[in-house]
PDB file of C-alpha atoms in Angstrom:
ATOM      1  CA  UNK A 244     -49.331   7.502 -43.483  1.00  0.00           C
ATOM      2  CA  UNK A 245     -48.875  11.080 -44.679  1.00  0.00           C
ATOM      3  CA  UNK A 246     -45.927  13.251 -43.744  1.00  0.00           C
ATOM      4  CA  UNK A 247     -45.887  17.014 -43.356  1.00  0.00           C
ATOM      5  CA  UNK A 248     -42.683  18.871 -44.166  1.00  0.00           C
ATOM      6  CA  UNK A 249     -42.157  21.726 -41.747  1.00  0.00           C
ATOM      7  CA  UNK A 250     -39.978  24.501 -43.085  1.00  0.00           C
ATOM      8  CA  UNK A 251     -38.048  26.905 -40.926  1.00  0.00           C
ATOM      9  CA  UNK A 252     -37.428  30.448 -42.058  1.00  0.00           C
ATOM     10  CA  UNK A 253     -39.885  29.977 -44.911  1.00  0.00           C
ATOM     11  CA  UNK A 254     -40.763  33.573 -45.537  1.00  0.00           C
ATOM     12  CA  UNK A 255     -38.688  36.710 -45.637  1.00  0.00           C
ATOM     13  CA  UNK A 256     -40.418  40.056 -45.158  1.00  0.00           C
ATOM     14  CA  UNK A 257     -43.818  38.370 -44.950  1.00  0.00           C
ATOM     15  CA  UNK A 258     -45.560  41.683 -44.303  1.00  0.00           C
ATOM     16  CA  UNK A 259     -44.529  44.178 -47.025  1.00  0.00           C
ATOM     17  CA  UNK A 260     -45.397  47.846 -46.745  1.00  0.00           C
ATOM     18  CA  UNK A 261     -48.632  49.186 -48.190  1.00  0.00           C
ATOM     19  CA  UNK A 262     -48.877  49.470 -51.950  1.00  0.00           C
ATOM     20  CA  UNK A 263     -47.239  47.354 -54.613  1.00  0.00           C
ATOM     21  CA  UNK A 264     -44.454  45.301 -52.955  1.00  0.00           C
ATOM     22  CA  UNK A 265     -40.970  45.588 -54.378  1.00  0.00           C
ATOM     23  CA  UNK A 266     -39.093  42.533 -55.589  1.00  0.00           C
ATOM     24  CA  UNK A 267     -36.987  42.430 -52.415  1.00  0.00           C
ATOM     25  CA  UNK A 268     -40.110  42.506 -50.261  1.00  0.00           C
ATOM     26  CA  UNK A 269     -41.937  39.695 -52.017  1.00  0.00           C
ATOM     27  CA  UNK A 270     -42.321  36.436 -50.158  1.00  0.00           C
ATOM     28  CA  UNK A 271     -39.403  34.115 -50.819  1.00  0.00           C
ATOM     29  CA  UNK A 272     -39.402  30.379 -50.197  1.00  0.00           C
ATOM     30  CA  UNK A 273     -36.079  29.136 -48.923  1.00  0.00           C
ATOM     31  CA  UNK A 274     -34.575  26.150 -50.700  1.00  0.00           C
ATOM     32  CA  UNK A 275     -34.605  22.935 -48.682  1.00  0.00           C
ATOM     33  CA  UNK A 276     -31.128  22.138 -47.454  1.00  0.00           C
ATOM     34  CA  UNK A 277     -29.622  19.321 -45.433  1.00  0.00           C
ATOM     35  CA  UNK A 278     -30.203  15.592 -45.011  1.00  0.00           C
ATOM     36  CA  UNK A 279     -32.567  14.171 -42.374  1.00  0.00           C
ATOM     37  CA  UNK A 280     -31.014  10.694 -42.457  1.00  0.00           C
ATOM     38  CA  UNK A 281     -29.035   9.492 -39.451  1.00  0.00           C
ATOM     39  CA  UNK A 282     -25.302   9.059 -39.361  1.00  0.00           C
ATOM     40  CA  UNK A 283     -23.645   7.406 -36.358  1.00  0.00           C
ATOM     41  CA  UNK A 284     -20.711   9.238 -34.777  1.00  0.00           C
ATOM     42  CA  UNK A 285     -19.221   8.154 -31.418  1.00  0.00           C
ATOM     43  CA  UNK A 286     -19.034  11.775 -30.288  1.00  0.00           C
ATOM     44  CA  UNK A 287     -20.091  11.265 -26.668  1.00  0.00           C
ATOM     45  CA  UNK A 288     -18.640   8.697 -24.276  1.00  0.00           C
ATOM     46  CA  UNK A 289     -20.811   6.695 -21.892  1.00  0.00           C
ATOM     47  CA  UNK A 290     -19.933   9.076 -19.056  1.00  0.00           C
ATOM     48  CA  UNK A 291     -20.783  12.124 -21.152  1.00  0.00           C
ATOM     49  CA  UNK A 292     -24.075  10.630 -22.333  1.00  0.00           C
ATOM     50  CA  UNK A 293     -25.132   9.894 -18.781  1.00  0.00           C
ATOM     51  CA  UNK A 294     -24.840  13.602 -18.015  1.00  0.00           C
ATOM     52  CA  UNK A 295     -27.688  14.457 -20.377  1.00  0.00           C
ATOM     53  CA  UNK A 296     -31.002  15.127 -18.646  1.00  0.00           C
ATOM     54  CA  UNK A 297     -32.886  13.101 -17.447  1.00  0.00           C
ATOM     55  CA  UNK A 298     -30.284  10.311 -17.358  1.00  0.00           C
ATOM     56  CA  UNK A 299     -28.265  12.393 -14.909  1.00  0.00           C
ATOM     57  CA  UNK A 300     -31.066  12.377 -12.322  1.00  0.00           C
ATOM     58  CA  UNK A 301     -32.465   8.882 -12.922  1.00  0.00           C
ATOM     59  CA  UNK A 302     -31.789   6.029 -10.525  1.00  0.00           C
ATOM     60  CA  UNK A 303     -33.944   3.569 -12.489  1.00  0.00           C
ATOM     61  CA  UNK A 304     -34.959   3.610 -16.154  1.00  0.00           C
ATOM     62  CA  UNK A 305     -37.788   1.436 -17.442  1.00  0.00           C
ATOM     63  CA  UNK A 306     -39.299   0.607 -20.815  1.00  0.00           C
ATOM     64  CA  UNK A 307     -43.059   0.020 -20.844  1.00  0.00           C
ATOM     65  CA  UNK A 308     -45.896  -0.764 -23.222  1.00  0.00           C
ATOM     66  CA  UNK A 309     -49.623  -0.043 -22.963  1.00  0.00           C
ATOM     67  CA  UNK A 310     -52.793   0.071 -25.039  1.00  0.00           C
ATOM     68  CA  UNK A 311     -53.685   3.284 -26.826  1.00  0.00           C
ATOM     69  CA  UNK A 312     -57.013   4.842 -25.793  1.00  0.00           C
ATOM     70  CA  UNK A 313     -57.813   8.246 -27.300  1.00  0.00           C
ATOM     71  CA  UNK A 314     -54.867  10.125 -25.781  1.00  0.00           C
ATOM     72  CA  UNK A 315     -55.645   8.606 -22.376  1.00  0.00           C
ATOM     73  CA  UNK A 316     -52.223   7.343 -21.350  1.00  0.00           C
ATOM     74  CA  UNK A 317     -51.340   5.503 -18.101  1.00  0.00           C
ATOM     75  CA  UNK A 318     -48.635   8.136 -17.518  1.00  0.00           C
ATOM     76  CA  UNK A 319     -49.751  11.498 -16.135  1.00  0.00           C
ATOM     77  CA  UNK A 320     -47.059  13.913 -14.954  1.00  0.00           C
ATOM     78  CA  UNK A 321     -45.437  12.053 -12.019  1.00  0.00           C
ATOM     79  CA  UNK A 322     -48.188   9.428 -11.735  1.00  0.00           C
ATOM     80  CA  UNK A 323     -48.027   5.958 -13.258  1.00  0.00           C
ATOM     81  CA  UNK A 324     -51.069   3.669 -13.475  1.00  0.00           C
ATOM     82  CA  UNK A 325     -49.121   0.428 -13.195  1.00  0.00           C
ATOM     83  CA  UNK A 326     -52.052  -1.949 -13.716  1.00  0.00           C
ATOM     84  CA  UNK A 327     -52.642  -0.390 -17.162  1.00  0.00           C
ATOM     85  CA  UNK A 328     -49.171  -1.387 -18.339  1.00  0.00           C
ATOM     86  CA  UNK A 329     -48.750  -4.514 -20.431  1.00  0.00           C
ATOM     87  CA  UNK A 330     -44.966  -4.915 -20.282  1.00  0.00           C
ATOM     88  CA  UNK A 331     -42.355  -3.414 -17.945  1.00  0.00           C
ATOM     89  CA  UNK A 332     -38.603  -3.773 -18.365  1.00  0.00           C
ATOM     90  CA  UNK A 333     -36.051  -2.281 -15.961  1.00  0.00           C
ATOM     91  CA  UNK A 334     -32.846  -1.523 -17.836  1.00  0.00           C
ATOM     92  CA  UNK A 335     -29.434  -2.765 -16.789  1.00  0.00           C
ATOM     93  CA  UNK A 336     -26.401  -0.474 -16.906  1.00  0.00           C
ATOM     94  CA  UNK A 337     -25.340  -2.024 -20.219  1.00  0.00           C
ATOM     95  CA  UNK A 338     -28.815  -1.513 -21.682  1.00  0.00           C
ATOM     96  CA  UNK A 339     -28.849   2.125 -20.558  1.00  0.00           C
ATOM     97  CA  UNK A 340     -25.508   2.506 -22.316  1.00  0.00           C
ATOM     98  CA  UNK A 341     -27.035   1.211 -25.562  1.00  0.00           C
ATOM     99  CA  UNK A 342     -30.041   3.509 -25.162  1.00  0.00           C
ATOM    100  CA  UNK A 343     -27.977   6.657 -24.634  1.00  0.00           C
ATOM    101  CA  UNK A 344     -25.755   5.678 -27.560  1.00  0.00           C
ATOM    102  CA  UNK A 345     -28.832   5.602 -29.814  1.00  0.00           C
ATOM    103  CA  UNK A 346     -30.171   8.893 -28.518  1.00  0.00           C
ATOM    104  CA  UNK A 347     -27.007  10.971 -28.428  1.00  0.00           C
ATOM    105  CA  UNK A 348     -24.587   9.515 -30.980  1.00  0.00           C
ATOM    106  CA  UNK A 349     -26.910   9.551 -33.983  1.00  0.00           C
ATOM    107  CA  UNK A 350     -26.892  12.831 -35.892  1.00  0.00           C
ATOM    108  CA  UNK A 351     -28.296  14.394 -39.039  1.00  0.00           C
ATOM    109  CA  UNK A 352     -26.211  13.428 -42.049  1.00  0.00           C
ATOM    110  CA  UNK A 353     -26.295  17.129 -42.881  1.00  0.00           C
ATOM    111  CA  UNK A 354     -27.975  19.707 -40.646  1.00  0.00           C
ATOM    112  CA  UNK A 355     -31.317  20.587 -42.300  1.00  0.00           C
ATOM    113  CA  UNK A 356     -33.371  23.766 -42.403  1.00  0.00           C
ATOM    114  CA  UNK A 357     -36.591  21.727 -42.331  1.00  0.00           C
ATOM    115  CA  UNK A 358     -38.149  18.763 -40.533  1.00  0.00           C
ATOM    116  CA  UNK A 359     -40.799  16.074 -40.976  1.00  0.00           C
ATOM    117  CA  UNK A 360     -43.883  15.346 -38.880  1.00  0.00           C
ATOM    118  CA  UNK A 361     -46.334  12.500 -39.469  1.00  0.00           C
ATOM    119  CA  UNK A 362     -50.060  13.184 -39.167  1.00  0.00           C
ATOM    120  CA  UNK A 363     -50.751  10.306 -36.786  1.00  0.00           C
ATOM    121  CA  UNK A 364     -49.827   9.680 -33.153  1.00  0.00           C
ATOM    122  CA  UNK A 365     -50.799   6.531 -31.255  1.00  0.00           C
ATOM    123  CA  UNK A 366     -48.115   6.006 -28.573  1.00  0.00           C
ATOM    124  CA  UNK A 367     -48.007   2.560 -26.991  1.00  0.00           C
ATOM    125  CA  UNK A 368     -44.516   2.640 -25.517  1.00  0.00           C
ATOM    126  CA  UNK A 369     -42.492   4.849 -23.230  1.00  0.00           C
ATOM    127  CA  UNK A 370     -39.150   5.331 -21.525  1.00  0.00           C
ATOM    128  CA  UNK A 371     -39.624   6.146 -17.831  1.00  0.00           C
ATOM    129  CA  UNK A 372     -37.108   7.876 -15.558  1.00  0.00           C
ATOM    130  CA  UNK A 373     -37.382   7.325 -11.776  1.00  0.00           C
ATOM    131  CA  UNK A 374     -35.373   8.967  -8.995  1.00  0.00           C
ATOM    132  CA  UNK A 375     -33.909   7.187  -5.948  1.00  0.00           C
ATOM    133  CA  UNK A 376     -37.204   7.432  -4.062  1.00  0.00           C
ATOM    134  CA  UNK A 377     -39.019   5.643  -6.887  1.00  0.00           C
ATOM    135  CA  UNK A 378     -40.826   8.769  -8.050  1.00  0.00           C
ATOM    136  CA  UNK A 379     -41.442   9.169 -11.774  1.00  0.00           C
ATOM    137  CA  UNK A 380     -39.517  12.287 -12.806  1.00  0.00           C
ATOM    138  CA  UNK A 381     -39.671  12.321 -16.603  1.00  0.00           C
ATOM    139  CA  UNK A 382     -40.740  10.175 -19.540  1.00  0.00           C
ATOM    140  CA  UNK A 383     -40.609   9.890 -23.312  1.00  0.00           C
ATOM    141  CA  UNK A 384     -43.759   8.636 -25.053  1.00  0.00           C
ATOM    142  CA  UNK A 385     -43.097   6.866 -28.355  1.00  0.00           C
ATOM    143  CA  UNK A 386     -45.303   5.909 -31.290  1.00  0.00           C
ATOM    144  CA  UNK A 387     -43.202   3.550 -33.383  1.00  0.00           C
ATOM    145  CA  UNK A 388     -45.933   3.182 -35.993  1.00  0.00           C
ATOM    146  CA  UNK A 389     -46.025   6.938 -36.669  1.00  0.00           C
ATOM    147  CA  UNK A 390     -42.326   7.596 -36.030  1.00  0.00           C
ATOM    148  CA  UNK A 391     -43.117  10.198 -33.376  1.00  0.00           C
ATOM    149  CA  UNK A 392     -42.281  10.893 -29.749  1.00  0.00           C
ATOM    150  CA  UNK A 393     -43.259  13.288 -26.976  1.00  0.00           C
ATOM    151  CA  UNK A 394     -41.277  14.347 -23.924  1.00  0.00           C
ATOM    152  CA  UNK A 395     -42.766  15.041 -20.497  1.00  0.00           C
ATOM    153  CA  UNK A 396     -40.954  18.379 -20.356  1.00  0.00           C
ATOM    154  CA  UNK A 397     -38.816  20.635 -22.516  1.00  0.00           C
ATOM    155  CA  UNK A 398     -35.861  19.758 -20.299  1.00  0.00           C
ATOM    156  CA  UNK A 399     -35.691  16.173 -21.597  1.00  0.00           C
ATOM    157  CA  UNK A 400     -32.852  15.858 -24.115  1.00  0.00           C
ATOM    158  CA  UNK A 401     -33.832  13.591 -27.017  1.00  0.00           C
ATOM    159  CA  UNK A 402     -30.945  14.447 -29.314  1.00  0.00           C
ATOM    160  CA  UNK A 403     -31.101  14.752 -33.083  1.00  0.00           C
ATOM    161  CA  UNK A 404     -34.444  14.147 -34.804  1.00  0.00           C
ATOM    162  CA  UNK A 405     -32.800  12.222 -37.644  1.00  0.00           C
ATOM    163  CA  UNK A 406     -35.092   9.903 -39.585  1.00  0.00           C
ATOM    164  CA  UNK A 407     -33.936   6.440 -38.487  1.00  0.00           C
ATOM    165  CA  UNK A 408     -33.613   7.143 -34.757  1.00  0.00           C
ATOM    166  CA  UNK A 409     -37.129   5.955 -33.850  1.00  0.00           C
ATOM    167  CA  UNK A 410     -36.532   2.731 -35.785  1.00  0.00           C
ATOM    168  CA  UNK A 411     -33.289   2.207 -33.864  1.00  0.00           C
ATOM    169  CA  UNK A 412     -35.235   2.708 -30.634  1.00  0.00           C
ATOM    170  CA  UNK A 413     -37.883   0.228 -31.812  1.00  0.00           C
ATOM    171  CA  UNK A 414     -35.213  -2.396 -32.414  1.00  0.00           C
ATOM    172  CA  UNK A 415     -33.787  -1.655 -28.968  1.00  0.00           C
ATOM    173  CA  UNK A 416     -37.203  -2.174 -27.331  1.00  0.00           C
ATOM    174  CA  UNK A 417     -37.546  -5.489 -29.177  1.00  0.00           C
ATOM    175  CA  UNK A 418     -34.047  -6.566 -28.097  1.00  0.00           C
ATOM    176  CA  UNK A 419     -35.022  -6.076 -24.436  1.00  0.00           C
ATOM    177  CA  UNK A 420     -38.072  -8.306 -24.855  1.00  0.00           C
ATOM    178  CA  UNK A 421     -40.883  -5.781 -25.356  1.00  0.00           C
ATOM    179  CA  UNK A 422     -43.283  -6.882 -28.086  1.00  0.00           C
ATOM    180  CA  UNK A 423     -46.456  -4.830 -27.613  1.00  0.00           C
ATOM    181  CA  UNK A 424     -46.481  -1.684 -29.744  1.00  0.00           C
ATOM    182  CA  UNK A 425     -43.259  -2.567 -31.553  1.00  0.00           C
ATOM    183  CA  UNK A 426     -44.785  -4.366 -34.563  1.00  0.00           C
ATOM    184  CA  UNK A 427     -45.402  -1.749 -37.255  1.00  0.00           C
ATOM    185  CA  UNK A 428     -47.577  -4.194 -39.193  1.00  0.00           C
ATOM    186  CA  UNK A 429     -50.253  -3.965 -36.471  1.00  0.00           C
ATOM    187  CA  UNK A 430     -52.249  -0.739 -36.730  1.00  0.00           C
ATOM    188  CA  UNK A 431     -54.556  -1.369 -33.772  1.00  0.00           C
ATOM    189  CA  UNK A 432     -54.437  -3.973 -31.015  1.00  0.00           C
ATOM    190  CA  UNK A 433     -57.219  -5.941 -29.370  1.00  0.00           C
ATOM    191  CA  UNK A 434     -58.947  -3.902 -26.683  1.00  0.00           C
ATOM    192  CA  UNK A 435     -57.903  -0.563 -28.137  1.00  0.00           C
ATOM    193  CA  UNK A 436     -59.976   2.216 -29.622  1.00  0.00           C
ATOM    194  CA  UNK A 437     -58.692   4.767 -32.100  1.00  0.00           C
ATOM    195  CA  UNK A 438     -59.544   8.451 -32.326  1.00  0.00           C
ATOM    196  CA  UNK A 439     -62.999   7.558 -33.648  1.00  0.00           C
ATOM    197  CA  UNK A 440     -63.747   5.173 -30.781  1.00  0.00           C
ATOM    198  CA  UNK A 441     -63.717   2.156 -33.076  1.00  0.00           C
ATOM    199  CA  UNK A 442     -63.069  -0.947 -30.996  1.00  0.00           C
ATOM    200  CA  UNK A 443     -60.433  -3.218 -32.509  1.00  0.00           C
ATOM    201  CA  UNK A 444     -61.341  -6.843 -33.276  1.00  0.00           C
ATOM    202  CA  UNK A 445     -59.386  -9.649 -31.593  1.00  0.00           C
ATOM    203  CA  UNK A 446     -56.084 -10.626 -33.206  1.00  0.00           C
ATOM    204  CA  UNK A 447     -56.041 -14.269 -34.223  1.00  0.00           C
ATOM    205  CA  UNK A 448     -52.733 -15.853 -33.289  1.00  0.00           C
TER     206      UNK A 448
END
């Protein structure tokens, strides 16, 4: 699995004036600074964490798993194709507390001026946020294998992108009983097809 390093503020004066550029106008690569690793700090209380969107509008929060099929997910905007889900877990208040603690009390060890992004994305799990009427309001898609996630809107607060956060979420999913999609040793599950439409062989138990 390859990782791309994304640099912020890479170039200064990227478009010099016509003619031979001066030394000050030459492209300059900024030195990488910071530490992407997670450090836990109990900065936000349970009450404060529950005020982050979309926890502040959610009446019910569920964890789900599903097969990956060429970016065809069972979650589309506010619509959920329930019969395509493999596992569904409604979170208790205590479990929501653990989830928000992972999301909002894990920080960069040192704020970086760069980030990392893996070149794969096969989400099989999600966190779903429902309002009091049972309508799906927001969600977070997660690919544990590729260490990536995707929010349903820019309003969803995920917190710091520190390196170990997805692994902490994976362990949380496992602790609630979800198995599908949480084993990083399985690249493709029975009944799935990858981006090249290659059908996976059955897994022998």
